[in-house]
Coordinates of C-alpha atoms in Angstrom, one line a residue:
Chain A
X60 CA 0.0 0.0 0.0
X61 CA 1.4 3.5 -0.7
X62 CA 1.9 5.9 1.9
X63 CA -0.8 8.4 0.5
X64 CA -3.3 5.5 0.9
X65 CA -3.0 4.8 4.5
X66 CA -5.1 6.5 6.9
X67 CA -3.9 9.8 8.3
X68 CA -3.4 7.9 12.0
X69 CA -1.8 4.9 10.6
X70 CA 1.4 7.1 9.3
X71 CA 1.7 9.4 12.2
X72 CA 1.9 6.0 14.5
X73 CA 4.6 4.2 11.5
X74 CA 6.7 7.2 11.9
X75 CA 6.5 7.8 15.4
X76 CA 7.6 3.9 15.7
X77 CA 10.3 4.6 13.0
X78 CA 11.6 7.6 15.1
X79 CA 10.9 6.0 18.8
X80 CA 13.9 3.2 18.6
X81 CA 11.5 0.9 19.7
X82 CA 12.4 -2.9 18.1
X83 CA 8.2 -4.2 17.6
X84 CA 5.0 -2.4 18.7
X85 CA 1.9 -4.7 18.7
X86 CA -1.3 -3.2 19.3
X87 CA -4.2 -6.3 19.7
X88 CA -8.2 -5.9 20.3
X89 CA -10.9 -7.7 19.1
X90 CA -10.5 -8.3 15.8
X91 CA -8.2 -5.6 15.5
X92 CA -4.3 -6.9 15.5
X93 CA -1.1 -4.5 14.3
X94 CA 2.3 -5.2 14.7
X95 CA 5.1 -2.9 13.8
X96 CA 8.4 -4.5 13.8
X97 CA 11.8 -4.0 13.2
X98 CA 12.9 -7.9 14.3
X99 CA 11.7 -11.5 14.3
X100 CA 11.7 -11.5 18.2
X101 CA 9.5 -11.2 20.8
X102 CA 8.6 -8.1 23.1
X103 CA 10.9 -8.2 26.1
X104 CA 9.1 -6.0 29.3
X105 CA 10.1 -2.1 29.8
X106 CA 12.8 -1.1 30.9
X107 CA 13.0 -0.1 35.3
X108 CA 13.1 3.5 36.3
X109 CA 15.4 2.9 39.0
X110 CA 18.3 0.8 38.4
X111 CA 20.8 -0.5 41.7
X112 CA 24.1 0.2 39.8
X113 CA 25.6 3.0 39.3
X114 CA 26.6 4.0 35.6
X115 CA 30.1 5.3 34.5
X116 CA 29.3 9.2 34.4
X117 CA 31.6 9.1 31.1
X118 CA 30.1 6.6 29.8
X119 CA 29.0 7.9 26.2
X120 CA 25.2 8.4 25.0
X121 CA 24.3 6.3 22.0
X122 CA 23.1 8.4 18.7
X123 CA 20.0 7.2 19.2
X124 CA 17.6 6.6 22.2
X125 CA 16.2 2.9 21.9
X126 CA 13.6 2.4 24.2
X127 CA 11.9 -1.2 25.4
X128 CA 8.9 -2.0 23.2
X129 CA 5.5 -1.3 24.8
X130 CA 3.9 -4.5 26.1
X131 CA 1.0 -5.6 24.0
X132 CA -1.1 -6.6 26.9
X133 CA -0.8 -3.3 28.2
X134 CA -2.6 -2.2 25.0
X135 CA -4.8 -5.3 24.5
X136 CA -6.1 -5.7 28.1
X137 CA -8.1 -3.5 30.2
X138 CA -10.2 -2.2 27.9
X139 CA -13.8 -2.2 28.2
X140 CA -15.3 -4.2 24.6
X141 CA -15.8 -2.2 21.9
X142 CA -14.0 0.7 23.0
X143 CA -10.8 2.3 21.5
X144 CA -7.5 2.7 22.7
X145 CA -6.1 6.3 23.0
X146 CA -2.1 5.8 23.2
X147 CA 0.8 7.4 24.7
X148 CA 2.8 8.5 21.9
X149 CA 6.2 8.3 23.5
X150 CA 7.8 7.7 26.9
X151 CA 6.9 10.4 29.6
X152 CA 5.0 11.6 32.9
X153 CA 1.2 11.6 31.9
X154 CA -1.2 15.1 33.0
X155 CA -5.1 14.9 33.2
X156 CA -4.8 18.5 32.8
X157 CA -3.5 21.5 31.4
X158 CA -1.3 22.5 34.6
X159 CA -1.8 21.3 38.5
X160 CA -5.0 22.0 39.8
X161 CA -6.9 22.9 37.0
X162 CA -10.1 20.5 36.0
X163 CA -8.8 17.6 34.0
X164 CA -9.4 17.8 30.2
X165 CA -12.0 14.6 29.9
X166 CA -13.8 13.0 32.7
X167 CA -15.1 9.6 32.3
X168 CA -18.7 9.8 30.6
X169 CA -17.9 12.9 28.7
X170 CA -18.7 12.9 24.7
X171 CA -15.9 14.0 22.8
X172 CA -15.0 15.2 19.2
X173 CA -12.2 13.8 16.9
X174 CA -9.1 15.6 17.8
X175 CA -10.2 17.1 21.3
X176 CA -7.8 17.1 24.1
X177 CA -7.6 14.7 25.9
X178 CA -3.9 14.5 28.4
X179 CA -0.6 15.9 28.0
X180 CA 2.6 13.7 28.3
X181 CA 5.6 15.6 29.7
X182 CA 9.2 14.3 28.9
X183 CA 12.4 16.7 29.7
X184 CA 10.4 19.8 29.3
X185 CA 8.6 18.5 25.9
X186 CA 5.1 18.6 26.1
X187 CA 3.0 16.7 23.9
X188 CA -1.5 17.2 23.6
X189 CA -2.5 13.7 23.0
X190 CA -5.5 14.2 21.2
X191 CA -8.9 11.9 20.4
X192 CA -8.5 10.1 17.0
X193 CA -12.0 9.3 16.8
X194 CA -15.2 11.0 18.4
X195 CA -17.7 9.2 20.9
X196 CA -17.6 8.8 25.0
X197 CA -14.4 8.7 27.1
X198 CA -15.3 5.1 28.8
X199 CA -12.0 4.4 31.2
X200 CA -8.9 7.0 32.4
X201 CA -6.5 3.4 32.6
X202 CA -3.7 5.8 34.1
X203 CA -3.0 7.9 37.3
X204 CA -2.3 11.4 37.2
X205 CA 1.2 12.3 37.3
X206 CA 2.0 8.6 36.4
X207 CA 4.7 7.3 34.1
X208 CA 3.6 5.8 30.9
X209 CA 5.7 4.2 28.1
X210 CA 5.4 4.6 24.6
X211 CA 2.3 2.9 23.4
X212 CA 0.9 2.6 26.5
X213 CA -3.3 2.7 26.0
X214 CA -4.4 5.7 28.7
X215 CA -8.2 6.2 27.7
X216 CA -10.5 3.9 26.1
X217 CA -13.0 5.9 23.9
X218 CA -16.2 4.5 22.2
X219 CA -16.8 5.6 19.0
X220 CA -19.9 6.6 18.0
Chain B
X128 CA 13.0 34.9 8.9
X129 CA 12.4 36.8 11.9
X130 CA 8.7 38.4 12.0
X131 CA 8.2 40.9 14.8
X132 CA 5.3 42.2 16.6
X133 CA 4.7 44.4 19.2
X134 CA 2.6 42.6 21.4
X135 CA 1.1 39.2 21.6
X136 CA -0.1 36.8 24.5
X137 CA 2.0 33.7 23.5
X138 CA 4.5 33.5 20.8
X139 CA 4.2 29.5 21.6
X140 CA 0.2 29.5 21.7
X141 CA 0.4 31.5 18.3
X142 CA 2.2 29.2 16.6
X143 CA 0.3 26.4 17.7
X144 CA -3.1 27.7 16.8
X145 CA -1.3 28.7 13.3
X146 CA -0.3 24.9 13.1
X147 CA -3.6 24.2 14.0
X148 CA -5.7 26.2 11.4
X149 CA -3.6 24.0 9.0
X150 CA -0.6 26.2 8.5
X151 CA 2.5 25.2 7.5
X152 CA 5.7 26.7 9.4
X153 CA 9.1 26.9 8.0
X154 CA 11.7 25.9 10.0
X155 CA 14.1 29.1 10.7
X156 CA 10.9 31.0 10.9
X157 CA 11.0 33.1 14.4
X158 CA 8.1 35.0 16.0
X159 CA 9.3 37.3 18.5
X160 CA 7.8 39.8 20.5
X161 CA 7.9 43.0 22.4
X162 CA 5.8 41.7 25.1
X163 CA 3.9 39.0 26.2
X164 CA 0.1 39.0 27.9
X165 CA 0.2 35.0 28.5
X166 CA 3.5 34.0 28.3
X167 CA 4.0 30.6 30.3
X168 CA 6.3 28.5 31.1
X169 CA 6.6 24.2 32.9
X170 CA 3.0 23.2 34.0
X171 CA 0.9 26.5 32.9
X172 CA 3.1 29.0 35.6
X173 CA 3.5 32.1 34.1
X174 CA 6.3 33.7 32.3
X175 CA 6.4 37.4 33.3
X176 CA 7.2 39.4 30.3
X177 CA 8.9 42.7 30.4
X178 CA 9.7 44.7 27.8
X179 CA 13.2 44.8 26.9
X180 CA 13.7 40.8 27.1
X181 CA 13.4 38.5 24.5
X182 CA 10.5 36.1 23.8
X183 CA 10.5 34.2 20.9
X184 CA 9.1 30.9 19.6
X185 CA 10.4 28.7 16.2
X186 CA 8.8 25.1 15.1
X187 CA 10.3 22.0 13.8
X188 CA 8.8 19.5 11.4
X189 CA 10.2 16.0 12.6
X190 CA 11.2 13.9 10.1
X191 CA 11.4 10.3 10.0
X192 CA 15.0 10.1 10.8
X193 CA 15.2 12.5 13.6
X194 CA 16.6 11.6 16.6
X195 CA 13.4 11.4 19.5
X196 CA 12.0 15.2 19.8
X197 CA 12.4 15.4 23.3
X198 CA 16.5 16.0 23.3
X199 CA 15.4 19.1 21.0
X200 CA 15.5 20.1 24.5
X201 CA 19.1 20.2 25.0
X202 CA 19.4 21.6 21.1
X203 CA 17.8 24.8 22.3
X204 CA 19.5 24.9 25.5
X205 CA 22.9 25.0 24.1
X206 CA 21.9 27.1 20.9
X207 CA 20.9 30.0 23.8
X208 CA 24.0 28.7 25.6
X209 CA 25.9 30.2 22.3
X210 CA 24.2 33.1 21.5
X211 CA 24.8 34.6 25.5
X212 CA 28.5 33.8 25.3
X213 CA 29.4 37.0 23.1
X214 CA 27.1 39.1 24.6
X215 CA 27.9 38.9 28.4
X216 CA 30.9 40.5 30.5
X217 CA 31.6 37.4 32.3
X218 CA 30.4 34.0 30.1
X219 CA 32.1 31.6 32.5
X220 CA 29.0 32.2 34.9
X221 CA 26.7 31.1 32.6
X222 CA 25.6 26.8 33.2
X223 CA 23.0 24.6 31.7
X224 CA 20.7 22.9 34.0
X225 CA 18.9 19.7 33.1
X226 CA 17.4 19.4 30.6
X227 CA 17.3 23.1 29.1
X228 CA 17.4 26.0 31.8
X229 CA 20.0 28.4 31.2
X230 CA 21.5 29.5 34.6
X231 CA 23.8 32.8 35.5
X232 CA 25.5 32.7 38.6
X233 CA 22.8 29.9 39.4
X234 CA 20.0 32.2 39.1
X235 CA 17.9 31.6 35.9
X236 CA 18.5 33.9 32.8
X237 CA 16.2 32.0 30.6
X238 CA 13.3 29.6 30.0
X239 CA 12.3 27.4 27.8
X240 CA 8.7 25.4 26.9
X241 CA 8.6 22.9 23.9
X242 CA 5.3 22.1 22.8
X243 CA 4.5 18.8 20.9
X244 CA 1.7 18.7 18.1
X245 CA 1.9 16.3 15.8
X246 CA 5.0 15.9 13.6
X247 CA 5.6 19.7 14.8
X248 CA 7.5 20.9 18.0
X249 CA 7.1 24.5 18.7
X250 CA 9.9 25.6 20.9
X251 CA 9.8 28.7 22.9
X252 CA 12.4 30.7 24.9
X253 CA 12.3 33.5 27.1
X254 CA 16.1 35.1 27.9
X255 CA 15.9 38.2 30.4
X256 CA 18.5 40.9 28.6
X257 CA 17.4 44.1 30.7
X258 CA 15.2 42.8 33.4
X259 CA 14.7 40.3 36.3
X260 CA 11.0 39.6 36.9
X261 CA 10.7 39.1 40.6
X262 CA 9.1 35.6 41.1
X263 CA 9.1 34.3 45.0
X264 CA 11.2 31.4 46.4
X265 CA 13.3 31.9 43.0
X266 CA 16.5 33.2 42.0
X267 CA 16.5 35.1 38.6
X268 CA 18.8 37.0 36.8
X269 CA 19.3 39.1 34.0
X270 CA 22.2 40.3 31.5
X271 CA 21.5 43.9 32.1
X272 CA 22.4 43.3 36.1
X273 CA 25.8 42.5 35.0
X274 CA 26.2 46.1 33.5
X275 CA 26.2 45.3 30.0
X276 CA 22.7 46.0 27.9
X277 CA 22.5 43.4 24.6
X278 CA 20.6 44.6 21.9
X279 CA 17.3 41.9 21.6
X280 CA 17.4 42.1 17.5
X281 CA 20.7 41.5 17.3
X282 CA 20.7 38.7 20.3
X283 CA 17.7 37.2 18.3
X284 CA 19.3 37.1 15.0
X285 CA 22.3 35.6 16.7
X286 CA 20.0 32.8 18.5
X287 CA 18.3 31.9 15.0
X288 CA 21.6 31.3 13.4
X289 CA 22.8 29.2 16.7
X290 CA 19.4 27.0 16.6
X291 CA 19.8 26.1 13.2
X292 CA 23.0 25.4 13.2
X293 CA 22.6 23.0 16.2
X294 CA 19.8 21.6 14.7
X295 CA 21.9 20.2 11.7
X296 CA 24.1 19.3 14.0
X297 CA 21.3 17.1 16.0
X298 CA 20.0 15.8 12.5
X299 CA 23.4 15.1 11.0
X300 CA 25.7 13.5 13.6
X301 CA 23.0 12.5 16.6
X302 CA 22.6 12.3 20.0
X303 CA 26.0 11.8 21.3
X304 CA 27.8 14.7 20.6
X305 CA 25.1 17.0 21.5
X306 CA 25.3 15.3 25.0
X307 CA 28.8 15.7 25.0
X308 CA 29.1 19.4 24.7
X309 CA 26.1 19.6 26.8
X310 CA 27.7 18.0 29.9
X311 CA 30.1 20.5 29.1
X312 CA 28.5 23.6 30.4
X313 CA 26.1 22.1 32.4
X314 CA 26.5 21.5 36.2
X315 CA 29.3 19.2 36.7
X316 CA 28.7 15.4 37.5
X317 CA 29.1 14.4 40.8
X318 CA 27.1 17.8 41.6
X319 CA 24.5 17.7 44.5
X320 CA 21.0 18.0 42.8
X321 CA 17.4 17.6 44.3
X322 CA 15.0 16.9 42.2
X323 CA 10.9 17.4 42.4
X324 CA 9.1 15.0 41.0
X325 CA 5.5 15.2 38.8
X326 CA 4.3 13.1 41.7
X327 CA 5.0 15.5 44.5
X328 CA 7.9 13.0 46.1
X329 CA 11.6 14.7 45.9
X330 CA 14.7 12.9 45.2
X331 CA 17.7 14.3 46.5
X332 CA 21.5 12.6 45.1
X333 CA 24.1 13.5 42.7
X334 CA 24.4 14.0 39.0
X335 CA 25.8 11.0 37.6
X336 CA 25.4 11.7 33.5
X337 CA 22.8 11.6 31.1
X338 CA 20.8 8.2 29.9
X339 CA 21.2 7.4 26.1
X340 CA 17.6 9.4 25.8
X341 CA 18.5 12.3 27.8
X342 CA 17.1 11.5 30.9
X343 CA 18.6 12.8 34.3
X344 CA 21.0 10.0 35.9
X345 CA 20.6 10.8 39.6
X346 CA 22.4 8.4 42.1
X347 CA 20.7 8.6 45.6
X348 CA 22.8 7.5 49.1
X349 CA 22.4 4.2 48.9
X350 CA 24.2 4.4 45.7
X351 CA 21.1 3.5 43.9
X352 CA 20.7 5.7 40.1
X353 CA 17.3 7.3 39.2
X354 CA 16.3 7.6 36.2
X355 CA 13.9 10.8 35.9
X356 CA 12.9 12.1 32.4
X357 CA 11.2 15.2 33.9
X358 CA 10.7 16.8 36.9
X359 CA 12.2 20.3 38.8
X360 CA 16.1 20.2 39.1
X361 CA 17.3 22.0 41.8
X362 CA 21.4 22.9 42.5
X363 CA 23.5 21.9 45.2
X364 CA 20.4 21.0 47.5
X365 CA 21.7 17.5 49.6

């Protein structure tokens, strides 16, 4: 399939995955099933936030960030039937709203258009609106406020209408 | 291209509602202003905006062989890091803080929000040239409070050139040599460093280098490292 022909949502997510360093990204629900993949293996778990050893502080970054693939099930469980999957676009600290103590963008039961607002996700001072991809009624918030989320990660289900 | 106006209330907020009417911005296009109404900065605080400083916003257009967006974080950083150095009476007080505050002295000189939507990253900076705004329980500094009085046109042209130039540096050779010459104006490792997370909890520990994404290597006193992609840094508080 050409580029041009693939639905607007489906590029932004194949370049994001080109551009994230993550090895596979495999999104499954109902009889919905995508895998991205850059290797024949499996998806091995995230990586820890806190690790017990310290690190040579000369050791040299690496061009490029890779990052630990997304667990599917993170993606394909917890999600009420029927409903879609809004995703965490990359790695990062995940908002309800705009800035602390302000009402949260979406509550759970409110209608929402295509492209509202629904979270931000904050990593090292970038932050990114994730945004509705379809319109219908914010079912499940599946993350805590201020919570970490990986790239991938599902953080609302939505039911279309 | 640098487009001036005279008054706006978010250089950043402009450009994203530009992007967001379907726009398309060019990449070495600036928007700078004499003043901000709304300027803001981490987590919706505001960015006091007096005349005299610079406030400007640019956008980039990721392409699919960019390095990840957020470590346009420390592009911007050290592009400002550049432009200051010609302009200031005593450069070897200026110091990056993680990931992008520029720091004189240890007081802040300048801020900086990036802005995600889409493939575009709208990046905004605020660098106080004549004036301190007085913000409680923080230390801020200015150029002008060092005697010397930088022009804001000619400190903006110079920042333009400095962004792009870094930003085909960050396209062409990567991550690693950005972080190198970052870690060599920021605070030293092995520098005490508290840091408050998104989750209210503070972690207090030394600077131990950055991950291979960027993120704040923080080893605690049990010798344990912290990985922290965001959060408030705060100097030499153990």
């Amino acid at each position: 399939m050409a580029d041009s022909a693939l639905p607007e949502n489906l590029r932004y997510l194949i370049e994001e995955f080109n551009r994230s360093g993550l090895r596979e990204l495999h999104i499954r629900r109902g009889d919905f099933e995508l895998l991205l993949s850059h290797t024949d293996h499996a998806p091995s778990a995230p990586a820890a936030s806190r690790r017990p050893a310290s690190p040579s502080p000369q050791q040299a970054p690496q061009a490029q960030a890779p990052a630990a693939p997304p667990p599917a099930e993170q993606i394909a469980d917890g999600l009420p039937e029927g409903t879609v999957a809004v995703v965490a676009p990359n790695l990062g600290t995940f908002y309800r709203s705009p800035k602390p103590g302000a009402a949260p963008y979406v509550e759970v039961g409110q209608r929402v258009e295509q492209g509202a607002e629904l979270c931000l996700i904050e990593v090292m001072k970038l932050f990114t609106t994730v945004r509705s991809e379809v319109s219908g009624t914010v079912e499940a918030v599946l993350v805590e406020d201020t919570a970490m989320v990986e790239a991938g990660q599902a953080l609302f289900a939505v039911r279309a209408d | 291209m640098i487009e001036i106006i005279p008054e706006t209330g978010s250089t950043n907020a402009d450009l994203l509602a530009r992007l967001a009417a379907g726009e398309e911005i060019a990449e070495n296009y600036w928007l700078v202003t004499d003043t901000q109404t709304s300027g803001r900065g981490r987590q919706g605080r505001p960015w006091l905006s007096e005349p005299g400083n610079f406030f400007g916003s640019t956008c980039i257009s990721l392409q699919a062989s960019d390095p990840p967006p957020a470590s346009l974080s420390f592009v911007i950083a050290l592009a400002a890091y550049e432009a200051l150095v010609p302009i200031m009476d005593r450069p070897d007080r200026l110091q990056l803080k993680w990931p992008n505050d520029v720091l004189m002295s240890g007081a802040k000189l300048a801020g900086i929000l990036l802005e995600g939507r889409g493939r575009n990253i709208v990046i905004g900076i605020g660098v106080n040239l004549v004036s301190a705004p007085k913000i409680a329980d923080r230390d801020i500094a200015s150029i002008a409070g060092t005697g010397s009085r930088p022009d804001r046109d000619v400190f903006a042209h110079s920042l333009a050139d400095s962004f792009r130039n870094e930003v085909a540096a960050w396209r062409d050779t990567g991550l690693e040599p950005l972080f190198k010459r970052w870690l060599s104006v920021a605070h030293p490792v092995g520098s005490p460093l508290a840091v408050h997370a998104t989750d209210g909890s503070r972690i207090f520990g030394r600077f131990v280098g950055l991950a291979e994404d960027g993120a704040l290597l923080l080893e605690d006193g049990d010798g344990g490292v912290h990985t922290l992609h965001a959060g408030d840094v705060m100097l030499g508080r153990n």
